[in-house]
Coordinates of C-alpha atoms and ligand atoms in Angstrom, one line a residue:
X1 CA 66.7 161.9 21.7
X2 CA 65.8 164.3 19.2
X3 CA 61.9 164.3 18.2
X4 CA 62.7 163.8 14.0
X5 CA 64.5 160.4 15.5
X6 CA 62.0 159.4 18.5
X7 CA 59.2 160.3 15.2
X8 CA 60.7 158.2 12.9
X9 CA 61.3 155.1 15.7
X10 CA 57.5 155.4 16.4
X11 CA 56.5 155.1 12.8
X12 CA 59.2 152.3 12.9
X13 CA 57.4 150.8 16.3
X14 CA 53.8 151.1 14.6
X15 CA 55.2 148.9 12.0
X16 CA 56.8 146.5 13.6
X17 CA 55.0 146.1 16.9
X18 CA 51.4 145.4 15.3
X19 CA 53.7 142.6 12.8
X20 CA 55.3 140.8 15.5
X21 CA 52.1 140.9 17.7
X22 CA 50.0 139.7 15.1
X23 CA 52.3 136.9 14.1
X24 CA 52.5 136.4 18.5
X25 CA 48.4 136.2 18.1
X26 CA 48.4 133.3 15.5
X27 CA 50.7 131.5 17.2
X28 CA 48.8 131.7 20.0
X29 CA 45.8 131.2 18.7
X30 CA 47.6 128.0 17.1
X31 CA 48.8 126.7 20.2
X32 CA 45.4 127.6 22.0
X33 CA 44.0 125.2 19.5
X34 CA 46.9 123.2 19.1
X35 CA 46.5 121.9 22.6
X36 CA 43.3 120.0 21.5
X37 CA 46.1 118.7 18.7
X38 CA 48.2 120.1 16.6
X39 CA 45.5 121.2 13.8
X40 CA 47.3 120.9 10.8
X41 CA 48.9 117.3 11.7
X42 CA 45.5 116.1 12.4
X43 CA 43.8 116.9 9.2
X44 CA 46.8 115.3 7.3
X45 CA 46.5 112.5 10.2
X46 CA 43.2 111.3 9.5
X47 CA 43.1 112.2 5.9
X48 CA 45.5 109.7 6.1
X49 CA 43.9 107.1 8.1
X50 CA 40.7 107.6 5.4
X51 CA 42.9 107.4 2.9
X52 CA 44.7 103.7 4.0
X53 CA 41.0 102.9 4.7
X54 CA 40.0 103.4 1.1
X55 CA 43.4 101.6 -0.4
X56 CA 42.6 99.0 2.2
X57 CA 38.9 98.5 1.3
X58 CA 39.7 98.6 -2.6
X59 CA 41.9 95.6 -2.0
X60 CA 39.9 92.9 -0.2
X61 CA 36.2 94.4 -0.6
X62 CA 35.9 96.9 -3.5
X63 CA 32.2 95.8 -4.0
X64 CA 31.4 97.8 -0.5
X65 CA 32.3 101.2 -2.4
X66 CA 28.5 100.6 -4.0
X67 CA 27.0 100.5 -0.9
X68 CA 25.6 103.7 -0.5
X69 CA 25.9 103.4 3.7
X70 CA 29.6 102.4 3.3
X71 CA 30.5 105.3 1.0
X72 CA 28.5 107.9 3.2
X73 CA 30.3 106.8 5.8
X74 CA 33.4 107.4 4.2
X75 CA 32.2 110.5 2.7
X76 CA 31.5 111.6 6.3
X77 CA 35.0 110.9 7.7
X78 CA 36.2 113.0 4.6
X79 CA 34.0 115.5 5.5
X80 CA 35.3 116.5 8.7
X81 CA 38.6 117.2 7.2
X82 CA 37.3 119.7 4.0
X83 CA 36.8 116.5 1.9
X84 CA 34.6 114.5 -0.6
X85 CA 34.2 111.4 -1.8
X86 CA 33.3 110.5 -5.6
X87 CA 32.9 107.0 -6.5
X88 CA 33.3 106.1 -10.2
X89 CA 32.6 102.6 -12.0
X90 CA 33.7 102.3 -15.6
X91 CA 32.2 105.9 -16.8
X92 CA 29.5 105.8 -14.5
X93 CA 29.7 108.3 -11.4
X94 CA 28.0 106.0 -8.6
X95 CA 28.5 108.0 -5.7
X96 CA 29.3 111.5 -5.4
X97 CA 29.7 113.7 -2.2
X98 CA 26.6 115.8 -1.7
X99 CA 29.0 119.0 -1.5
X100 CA 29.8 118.4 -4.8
X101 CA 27.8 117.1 -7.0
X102 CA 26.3 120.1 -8.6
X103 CA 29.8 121.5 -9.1
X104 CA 32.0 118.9 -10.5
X105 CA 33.6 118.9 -13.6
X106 CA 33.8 114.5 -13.6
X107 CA 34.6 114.6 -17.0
X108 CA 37.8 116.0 -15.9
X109 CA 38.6 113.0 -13.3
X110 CA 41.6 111.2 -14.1
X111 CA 41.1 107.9 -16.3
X112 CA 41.0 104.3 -14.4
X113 CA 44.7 103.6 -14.1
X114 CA 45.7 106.7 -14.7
X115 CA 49.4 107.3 -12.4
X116 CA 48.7 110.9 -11.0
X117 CA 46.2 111.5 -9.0
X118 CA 45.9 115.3 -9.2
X119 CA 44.1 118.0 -11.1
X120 CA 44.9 120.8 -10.6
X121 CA 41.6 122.6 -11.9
X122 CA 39.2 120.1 -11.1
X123 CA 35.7 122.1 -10.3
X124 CA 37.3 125.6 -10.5
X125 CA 39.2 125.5 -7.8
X126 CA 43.1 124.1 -6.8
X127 CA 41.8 120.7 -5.9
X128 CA 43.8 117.4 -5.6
X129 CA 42.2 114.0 -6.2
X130 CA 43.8 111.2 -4.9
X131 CA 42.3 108.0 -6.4
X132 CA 42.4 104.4 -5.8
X133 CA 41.8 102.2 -8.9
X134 CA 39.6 99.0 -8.0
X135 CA 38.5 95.8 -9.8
X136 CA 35.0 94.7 -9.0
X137 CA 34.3 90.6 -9.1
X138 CA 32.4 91.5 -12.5
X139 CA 36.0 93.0 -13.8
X140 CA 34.5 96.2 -13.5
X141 CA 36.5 99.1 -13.4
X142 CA 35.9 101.3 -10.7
X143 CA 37.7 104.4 -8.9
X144 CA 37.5 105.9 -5.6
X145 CA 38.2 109.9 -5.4
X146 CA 39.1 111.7 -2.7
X147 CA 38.7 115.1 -3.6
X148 CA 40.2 118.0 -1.1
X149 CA 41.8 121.3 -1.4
X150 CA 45.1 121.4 -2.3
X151 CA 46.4 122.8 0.8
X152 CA 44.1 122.8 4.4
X153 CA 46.1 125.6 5.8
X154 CA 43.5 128.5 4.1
X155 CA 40.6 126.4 4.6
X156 CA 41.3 126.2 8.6
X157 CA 42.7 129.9 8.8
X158 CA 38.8 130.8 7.6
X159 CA 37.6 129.7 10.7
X160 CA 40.1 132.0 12.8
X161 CA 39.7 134.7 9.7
X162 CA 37.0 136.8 11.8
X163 CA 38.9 136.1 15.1
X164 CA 42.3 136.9 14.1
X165 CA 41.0 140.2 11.8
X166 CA 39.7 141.1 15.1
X167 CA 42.8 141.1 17.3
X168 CA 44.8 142.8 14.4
X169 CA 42.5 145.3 14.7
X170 CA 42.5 145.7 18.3
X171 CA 46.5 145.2 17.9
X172 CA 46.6 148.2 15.7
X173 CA 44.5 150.7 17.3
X174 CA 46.4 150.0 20.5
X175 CA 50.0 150.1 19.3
X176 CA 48.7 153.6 17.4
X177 CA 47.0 154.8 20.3
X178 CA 49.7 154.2 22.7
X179 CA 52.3 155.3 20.6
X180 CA 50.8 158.2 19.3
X181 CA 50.0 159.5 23.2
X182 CA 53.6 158.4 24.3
X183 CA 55.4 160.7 21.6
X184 CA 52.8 163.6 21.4
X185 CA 53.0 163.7 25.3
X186 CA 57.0 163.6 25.1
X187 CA 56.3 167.3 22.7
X188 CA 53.3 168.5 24.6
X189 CA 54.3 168.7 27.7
X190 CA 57.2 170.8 27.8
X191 CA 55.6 172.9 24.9
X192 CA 52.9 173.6 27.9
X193 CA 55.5 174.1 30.1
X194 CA 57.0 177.0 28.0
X195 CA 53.1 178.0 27.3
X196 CA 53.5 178.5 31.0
X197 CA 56.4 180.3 31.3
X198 CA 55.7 182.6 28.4
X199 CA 52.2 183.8 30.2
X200 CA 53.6 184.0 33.8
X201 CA 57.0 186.5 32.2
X202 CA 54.0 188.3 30.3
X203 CA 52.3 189.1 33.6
X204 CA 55.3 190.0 35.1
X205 CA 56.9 187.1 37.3
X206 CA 60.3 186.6 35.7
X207 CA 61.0 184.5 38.7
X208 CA 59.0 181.9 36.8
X209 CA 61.8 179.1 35.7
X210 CA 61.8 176.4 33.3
X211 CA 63.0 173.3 34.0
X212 CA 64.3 171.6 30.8
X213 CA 64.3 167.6 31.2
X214 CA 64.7 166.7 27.6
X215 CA 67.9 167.4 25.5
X216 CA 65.4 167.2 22.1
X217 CA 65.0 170.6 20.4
X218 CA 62.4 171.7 23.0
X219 CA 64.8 171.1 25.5
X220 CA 67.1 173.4 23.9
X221 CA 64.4 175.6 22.9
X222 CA 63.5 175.4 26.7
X223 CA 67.1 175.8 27.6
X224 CA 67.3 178.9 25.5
X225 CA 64.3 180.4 27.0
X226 CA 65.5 180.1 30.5
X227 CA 68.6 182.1 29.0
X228 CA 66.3 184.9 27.6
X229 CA 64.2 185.3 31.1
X230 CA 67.3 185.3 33.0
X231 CA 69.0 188.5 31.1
X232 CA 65.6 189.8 30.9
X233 CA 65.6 189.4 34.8
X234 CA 69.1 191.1 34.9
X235 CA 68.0 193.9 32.3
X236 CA 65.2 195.1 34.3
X237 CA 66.6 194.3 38.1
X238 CA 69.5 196.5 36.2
X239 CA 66.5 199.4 35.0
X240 CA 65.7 199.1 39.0
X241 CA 68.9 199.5 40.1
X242 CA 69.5 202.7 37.8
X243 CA 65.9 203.9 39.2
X244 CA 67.5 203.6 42.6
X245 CA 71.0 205.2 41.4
X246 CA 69.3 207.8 39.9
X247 CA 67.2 208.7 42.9
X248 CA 69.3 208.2 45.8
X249 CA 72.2 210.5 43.3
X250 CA 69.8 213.2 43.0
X251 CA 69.0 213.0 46.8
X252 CA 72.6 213.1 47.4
X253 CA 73.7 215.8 45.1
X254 CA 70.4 217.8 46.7
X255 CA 72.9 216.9 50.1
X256 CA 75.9 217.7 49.2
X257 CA 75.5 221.1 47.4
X258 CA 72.8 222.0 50.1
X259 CA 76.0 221.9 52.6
X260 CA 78.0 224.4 50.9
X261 CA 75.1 226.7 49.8
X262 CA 74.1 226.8 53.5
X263 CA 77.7 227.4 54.7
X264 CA 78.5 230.3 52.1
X265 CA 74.9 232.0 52.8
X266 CA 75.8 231.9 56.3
X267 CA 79.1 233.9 55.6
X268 CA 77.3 236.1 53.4
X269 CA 74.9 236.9 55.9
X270 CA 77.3 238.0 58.4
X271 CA 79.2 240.0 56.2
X272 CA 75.8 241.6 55.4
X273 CA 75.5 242.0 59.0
X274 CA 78.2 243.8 59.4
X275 CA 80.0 240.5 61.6
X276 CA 83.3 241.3 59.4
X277 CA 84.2 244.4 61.4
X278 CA 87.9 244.0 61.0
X279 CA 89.5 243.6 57.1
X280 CA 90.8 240.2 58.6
X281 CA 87.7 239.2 59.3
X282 CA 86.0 239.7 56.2
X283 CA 89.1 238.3 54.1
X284 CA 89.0 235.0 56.1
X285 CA 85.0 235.4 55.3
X286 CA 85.9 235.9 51.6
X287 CA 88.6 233.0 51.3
X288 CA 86.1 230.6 53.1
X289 CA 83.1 231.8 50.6
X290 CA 85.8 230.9 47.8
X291 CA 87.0 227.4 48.7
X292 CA 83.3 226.6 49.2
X293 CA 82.1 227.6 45.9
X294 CA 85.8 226.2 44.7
X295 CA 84.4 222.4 46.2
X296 CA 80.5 223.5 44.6
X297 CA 82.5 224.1 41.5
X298 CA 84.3 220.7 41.7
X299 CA 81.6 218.6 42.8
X300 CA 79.3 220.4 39.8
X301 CA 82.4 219.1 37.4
X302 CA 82.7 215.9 39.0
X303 CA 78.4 215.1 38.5
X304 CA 78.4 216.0 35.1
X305 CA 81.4 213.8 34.2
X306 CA 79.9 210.7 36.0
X307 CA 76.8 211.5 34.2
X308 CA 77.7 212.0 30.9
X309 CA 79.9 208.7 31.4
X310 CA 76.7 207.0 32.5
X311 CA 75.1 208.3 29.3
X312 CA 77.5 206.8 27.5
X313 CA 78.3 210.4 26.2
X314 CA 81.8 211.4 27.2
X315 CA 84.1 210.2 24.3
X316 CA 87.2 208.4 24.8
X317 CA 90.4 209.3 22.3
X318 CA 92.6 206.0 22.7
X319 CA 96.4 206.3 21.7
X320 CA 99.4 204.3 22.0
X321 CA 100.5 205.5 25.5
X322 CA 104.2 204.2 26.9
X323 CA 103.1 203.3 30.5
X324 CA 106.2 204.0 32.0
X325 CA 106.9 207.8 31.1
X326 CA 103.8 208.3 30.7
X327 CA 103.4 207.6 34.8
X328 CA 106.7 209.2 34.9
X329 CA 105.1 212.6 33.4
X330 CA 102.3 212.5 36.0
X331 CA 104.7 212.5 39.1
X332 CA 106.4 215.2 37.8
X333 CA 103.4 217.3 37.7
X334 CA 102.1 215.9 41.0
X335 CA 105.8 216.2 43.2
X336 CA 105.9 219.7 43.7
X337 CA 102.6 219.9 45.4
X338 CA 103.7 216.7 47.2
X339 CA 106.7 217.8 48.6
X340 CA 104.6 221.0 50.0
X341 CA 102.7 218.5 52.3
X342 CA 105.7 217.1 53.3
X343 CA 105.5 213.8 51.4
X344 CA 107.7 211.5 49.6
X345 CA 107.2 210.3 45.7
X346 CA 108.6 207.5 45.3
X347 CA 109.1 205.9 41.5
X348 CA 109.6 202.5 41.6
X349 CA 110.2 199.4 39.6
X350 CA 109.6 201.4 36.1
X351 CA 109.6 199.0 33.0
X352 CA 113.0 199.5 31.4
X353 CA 111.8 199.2 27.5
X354 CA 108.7 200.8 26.7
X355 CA 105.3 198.9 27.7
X356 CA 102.4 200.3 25.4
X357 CA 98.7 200.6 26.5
X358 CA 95.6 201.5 25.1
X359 CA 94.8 204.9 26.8
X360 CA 93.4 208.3 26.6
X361 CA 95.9 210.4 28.4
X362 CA 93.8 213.0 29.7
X363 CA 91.1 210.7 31.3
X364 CA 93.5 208.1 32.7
X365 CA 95.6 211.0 34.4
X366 CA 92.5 212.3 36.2
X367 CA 92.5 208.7 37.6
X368 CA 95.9 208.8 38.8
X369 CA 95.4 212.4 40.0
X370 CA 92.2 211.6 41.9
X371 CA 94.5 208.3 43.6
X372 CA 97.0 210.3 44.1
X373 CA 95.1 212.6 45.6
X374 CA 93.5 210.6 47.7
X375 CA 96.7 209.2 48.8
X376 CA 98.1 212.8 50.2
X377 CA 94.1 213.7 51.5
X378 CA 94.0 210.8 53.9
X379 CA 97.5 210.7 54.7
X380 CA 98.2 210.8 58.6
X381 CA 101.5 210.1 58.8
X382 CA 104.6 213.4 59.5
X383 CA 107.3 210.7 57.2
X384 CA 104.4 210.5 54.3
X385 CA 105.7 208.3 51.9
X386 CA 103.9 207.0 48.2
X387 CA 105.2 205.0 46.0
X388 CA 104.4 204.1 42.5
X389 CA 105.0 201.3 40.4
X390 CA 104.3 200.1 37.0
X391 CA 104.7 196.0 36.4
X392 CA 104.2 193.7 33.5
X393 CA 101.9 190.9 34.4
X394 CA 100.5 188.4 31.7
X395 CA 100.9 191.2 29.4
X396 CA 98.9 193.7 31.0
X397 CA 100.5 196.8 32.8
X398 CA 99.4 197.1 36.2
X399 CA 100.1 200.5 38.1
X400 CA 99.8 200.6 42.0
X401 CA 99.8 203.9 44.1
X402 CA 101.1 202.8 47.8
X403 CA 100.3 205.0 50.6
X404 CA 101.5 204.6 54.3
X405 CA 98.5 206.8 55.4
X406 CA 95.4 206.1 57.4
X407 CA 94.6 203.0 55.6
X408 CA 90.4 201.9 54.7
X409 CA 88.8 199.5 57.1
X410 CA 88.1 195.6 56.0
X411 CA 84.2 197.3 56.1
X412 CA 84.7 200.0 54.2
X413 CA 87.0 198.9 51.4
X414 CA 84.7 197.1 49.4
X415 CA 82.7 200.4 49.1
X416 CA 85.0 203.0 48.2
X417 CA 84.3 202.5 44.4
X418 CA 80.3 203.5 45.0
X419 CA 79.3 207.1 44.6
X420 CA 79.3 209.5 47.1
X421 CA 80.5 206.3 49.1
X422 CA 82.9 208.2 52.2
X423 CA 84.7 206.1 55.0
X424 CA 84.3 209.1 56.4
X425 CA 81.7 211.5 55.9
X426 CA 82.8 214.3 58.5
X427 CA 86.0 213.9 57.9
X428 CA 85.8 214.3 54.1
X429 CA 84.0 217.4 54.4
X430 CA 87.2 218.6 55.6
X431 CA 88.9 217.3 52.6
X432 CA 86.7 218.7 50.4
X433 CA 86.1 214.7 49.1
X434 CA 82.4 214.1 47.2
X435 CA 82.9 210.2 47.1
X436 CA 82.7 210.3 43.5
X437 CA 86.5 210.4 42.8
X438 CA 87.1 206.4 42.3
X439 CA 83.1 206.2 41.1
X440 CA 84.4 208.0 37.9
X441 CA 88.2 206.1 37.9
X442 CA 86.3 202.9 38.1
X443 CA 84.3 204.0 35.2
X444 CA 87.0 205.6 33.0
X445 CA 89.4 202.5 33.9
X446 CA 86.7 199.9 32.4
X447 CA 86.5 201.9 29.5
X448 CA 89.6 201.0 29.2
X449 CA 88.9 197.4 29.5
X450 CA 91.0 197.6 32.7
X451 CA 90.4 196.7 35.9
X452 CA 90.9 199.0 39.3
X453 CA 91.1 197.7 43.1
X454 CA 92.4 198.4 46.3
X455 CA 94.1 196.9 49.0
X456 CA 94.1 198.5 52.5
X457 CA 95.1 197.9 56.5
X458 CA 94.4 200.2 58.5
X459 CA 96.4 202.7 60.2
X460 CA 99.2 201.5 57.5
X461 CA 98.4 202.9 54.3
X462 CA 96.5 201.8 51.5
X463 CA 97.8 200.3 47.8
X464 CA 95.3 201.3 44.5
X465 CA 96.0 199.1 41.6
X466 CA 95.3 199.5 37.8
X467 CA 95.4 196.8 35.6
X468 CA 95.4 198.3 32.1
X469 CA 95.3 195.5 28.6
X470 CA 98.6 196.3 26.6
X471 CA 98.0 197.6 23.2
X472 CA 97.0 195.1 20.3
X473 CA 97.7 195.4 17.1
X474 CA 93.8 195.7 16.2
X475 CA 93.8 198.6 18.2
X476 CA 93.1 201.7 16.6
X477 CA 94.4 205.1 17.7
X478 CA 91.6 207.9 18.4
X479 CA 89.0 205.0 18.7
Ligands
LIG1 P1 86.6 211.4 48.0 O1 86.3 212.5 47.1 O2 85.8 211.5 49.3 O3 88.0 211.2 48.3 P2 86.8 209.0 46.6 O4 85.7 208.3 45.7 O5 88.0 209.5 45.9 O6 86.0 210.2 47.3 O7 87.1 208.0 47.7 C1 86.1 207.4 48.5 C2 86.6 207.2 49.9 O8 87.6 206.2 50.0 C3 87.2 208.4 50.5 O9 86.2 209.2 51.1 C4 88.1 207.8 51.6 O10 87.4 207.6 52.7 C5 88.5 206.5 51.0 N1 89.9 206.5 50.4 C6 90.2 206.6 49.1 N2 91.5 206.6 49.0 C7 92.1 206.5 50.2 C8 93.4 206.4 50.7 N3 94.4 206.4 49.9 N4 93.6 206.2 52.0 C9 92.5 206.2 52.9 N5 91.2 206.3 52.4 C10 91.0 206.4 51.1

């Protein structure tokens, strides 16, 4: 529930609650008293019972009216239910209630024979007088008032006023109260929570999780702070990880360059010594200094690309590239050396109408050269055969490389796409390998939003796919 809504209900609920418990409290109050007789029945009861008295009385013995003991004693019963008694002969007033008499208006009393018996504004107030006309032995005239409020209802609820003020009051200040803790609880308590969490990512634990339990707009606030600490945990744990990159690269470019340099001051030495005492001798020397500084000069080439692709500072120049002949170009270039080594190209399953990609020819062939490569490096086979093959699959081109060579273990494959990752390290120091080739296609491939992997068995050859997005018409060339 959202906290406008659940606000707005408990503004409703302090309304309504207090109301219904109120009217609960009068009833019960009512009742409470009620079980003594109903209140209200009784008044008009015995106001009743006087009254048939006073008819009766006015009938067979209207000269007991002027005894002062016999109209007290009415006066008395009247009393007890909020009423007076006035007794009237011809204009005279002979008996009036002592709650009264300083107060009444009895001019205003209705005349002997008179047919209503209320006035309305008799002594200020909304009285009723009921009278009963009488004729006394003398034929005197005389009248009997009974003089009451109009309605006994107010004059009962005064006795219960201080009572029932009381419990209102008490009703109220618990219905706020509890409502006002119930819904300011409902807000502060996850607003603490994300108090919490705010101070514990400050100093630095961005383990530090909020659970969200309400789906109000803390909750999503919660929800969207939960969101913010775990990218934050990613960015950082991703700083870390470059930290670690970046140290264990320099360590193993410090490794790898180290090897060579060692190797060709080695040779250098001897031919300072004078080891190279035949001109065979020294030009296997000299050859051997070459490839070395050949595979320093390549591995040099190979760490600035990764870096500068790392940086973010190698640009990419993306063209409409026709998949097929453009992989058909590459083999071309690739077959002769091939063939040298004694191994078969095979081109296979070529897309018969042009498929195009988005793709920066020079950086995707250094892909395909580095697989293909890598294909002939670790190929241990006399019939070497590799095929490639471009297919169309939900509208992406993928391009494999199949070897028959050595093939990767189950161990090793995932790995092949680190840096300076090698199956095998003293073996690839005799193939001149770094373990950055298929770091830097992996890189160049997703900045082509493509995907690279590679499926192996060993001792049967291994298969290097490419999975490359086909070119939409928002693509832009040279972007
Ligand atoms: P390298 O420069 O050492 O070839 P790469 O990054 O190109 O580095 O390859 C990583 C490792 O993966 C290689 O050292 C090799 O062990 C393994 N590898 C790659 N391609 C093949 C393949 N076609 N057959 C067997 N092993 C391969």
């Amino acid at each position: 529930m959202s906290i406008r809504l659940r606000l707005v209900l408990s503004y409703l609920a302090m309304l309504i609650v207090p109301l219904v418990l109120s009217i609960l409290a009068v009833i019960v109050v009512f009742k409470l008293d009620g079980s003594r007789g109903n209140p209200i029945k009784n008044i008009i009861n015995q106001e009743a019972d006087v009254y048939a008295d006073i008819k009766l009385m006015s009938i067979r013995e209207p000269e007991s009216f002027l005894q002062r003991s016999v109209a007290d004693g009415i006066d008395e019963r009247l009393n007890m239910i909020n009423m007076n008694l006035i007794v009237r002969v011809n204009n005279d007033i002979v008996y009036t209630s002592p709650d009264i008499s300083s107060t009444v208006h009895l001019g205003r009393l209705p005349e002997f024979g008179a047919v209503s018996d209320y006035d309305s504004d008799f002594r200020g107030q909304h009285l009723i007088t009921r009278h009963e006309d009488f004729l006394l032995p003398d034929q005197r005239e005389g009248s009997v008032f009974v003089v009451s409020d109009d309605n006994p209802f107010p004059k009962y609820i005064q006795g219960y006023f201080a009572w029932l003020f009381t419990i209102l009051l008490i009703i109220l200040a618990l219905t706020n109260g509890v409502l006002t803790y119930l819904v300011s609880r409902s807000i502060i308590r996850p607003l603490k929570a994300l108090q919490r969490a705010a101070e514990e990512i400050k100093e630095g634990n961005l383990d530090y999780q909020v659970n969200p339990k309400s789906k109000d707009e803390i909750g999503k606030l919660s929800v969207a702070f939960e969101e913010m600490r775990v990218k934050l945990k990613e960015s950082v744990e991703l700083q870390l990880q470059y930290e670690e990159n970046r140290k264990e690269l320099i360590s193993n470019i410090s490794h790898d360059l180290k090897t060579p340099v060692t190797a060709i001051k080695g040779y250098v030495e001897g031919i300072m010594d004078g080891v190279t005492d035949s001109p065979d001798k020294l030009d296997r020397y000299v050859k051997t200094i070459y490839s070395k500084t050949v595979d320093m000069d390549r591995m040099i080439d190979e760490l600035f690309l990764i870096s500068k692709l790392d940086l973010g500072k190698l640009p990419f120049h993306f063209e409409k590239v026709d998949i097929g002949a453009y992989i058909q170009d590459c083999a071309q270039e690739i077959t002769f050396d091939m063939e040298k080594r004694g191994i078969k190209l095979e081109l296979t399953a070529l897309p018969e109408e042009a498929v195009l990609i988005k793709a920066d020819r020079e950086k995707l062939k250094r892909v395909l050269v580095n697989i293909l490569e890598n294909a002939m490096k670790y190929m241990d086979k006399s019939d070497g055969k590799i095929s490639l093959r471009v297919i169309v699959q939900d509208g992406k081109a993928v391009v494999s490389v199949k070897d028959n060579g050595q093939g990767i273990s189950k161990d090793a494959l995932p790995h092949i796409f680190d840096r300076f990752y090698r199956v095998d390290p003293s073996r690839n120091t005799s193939t001149g390998g770094s373990g950055l080739g298929l770091a830097i296609a992996k890189q160049i491939i997703e900045e082509h939003d493509g995907l690279i992997w590679a499926e192996s068995e060993t001792g049967k050859g291994t298969t290097v796919y490419i999975s490359l997005p086909a070119w939409n018409k928002h693509d832009r060339e040279g972007a």
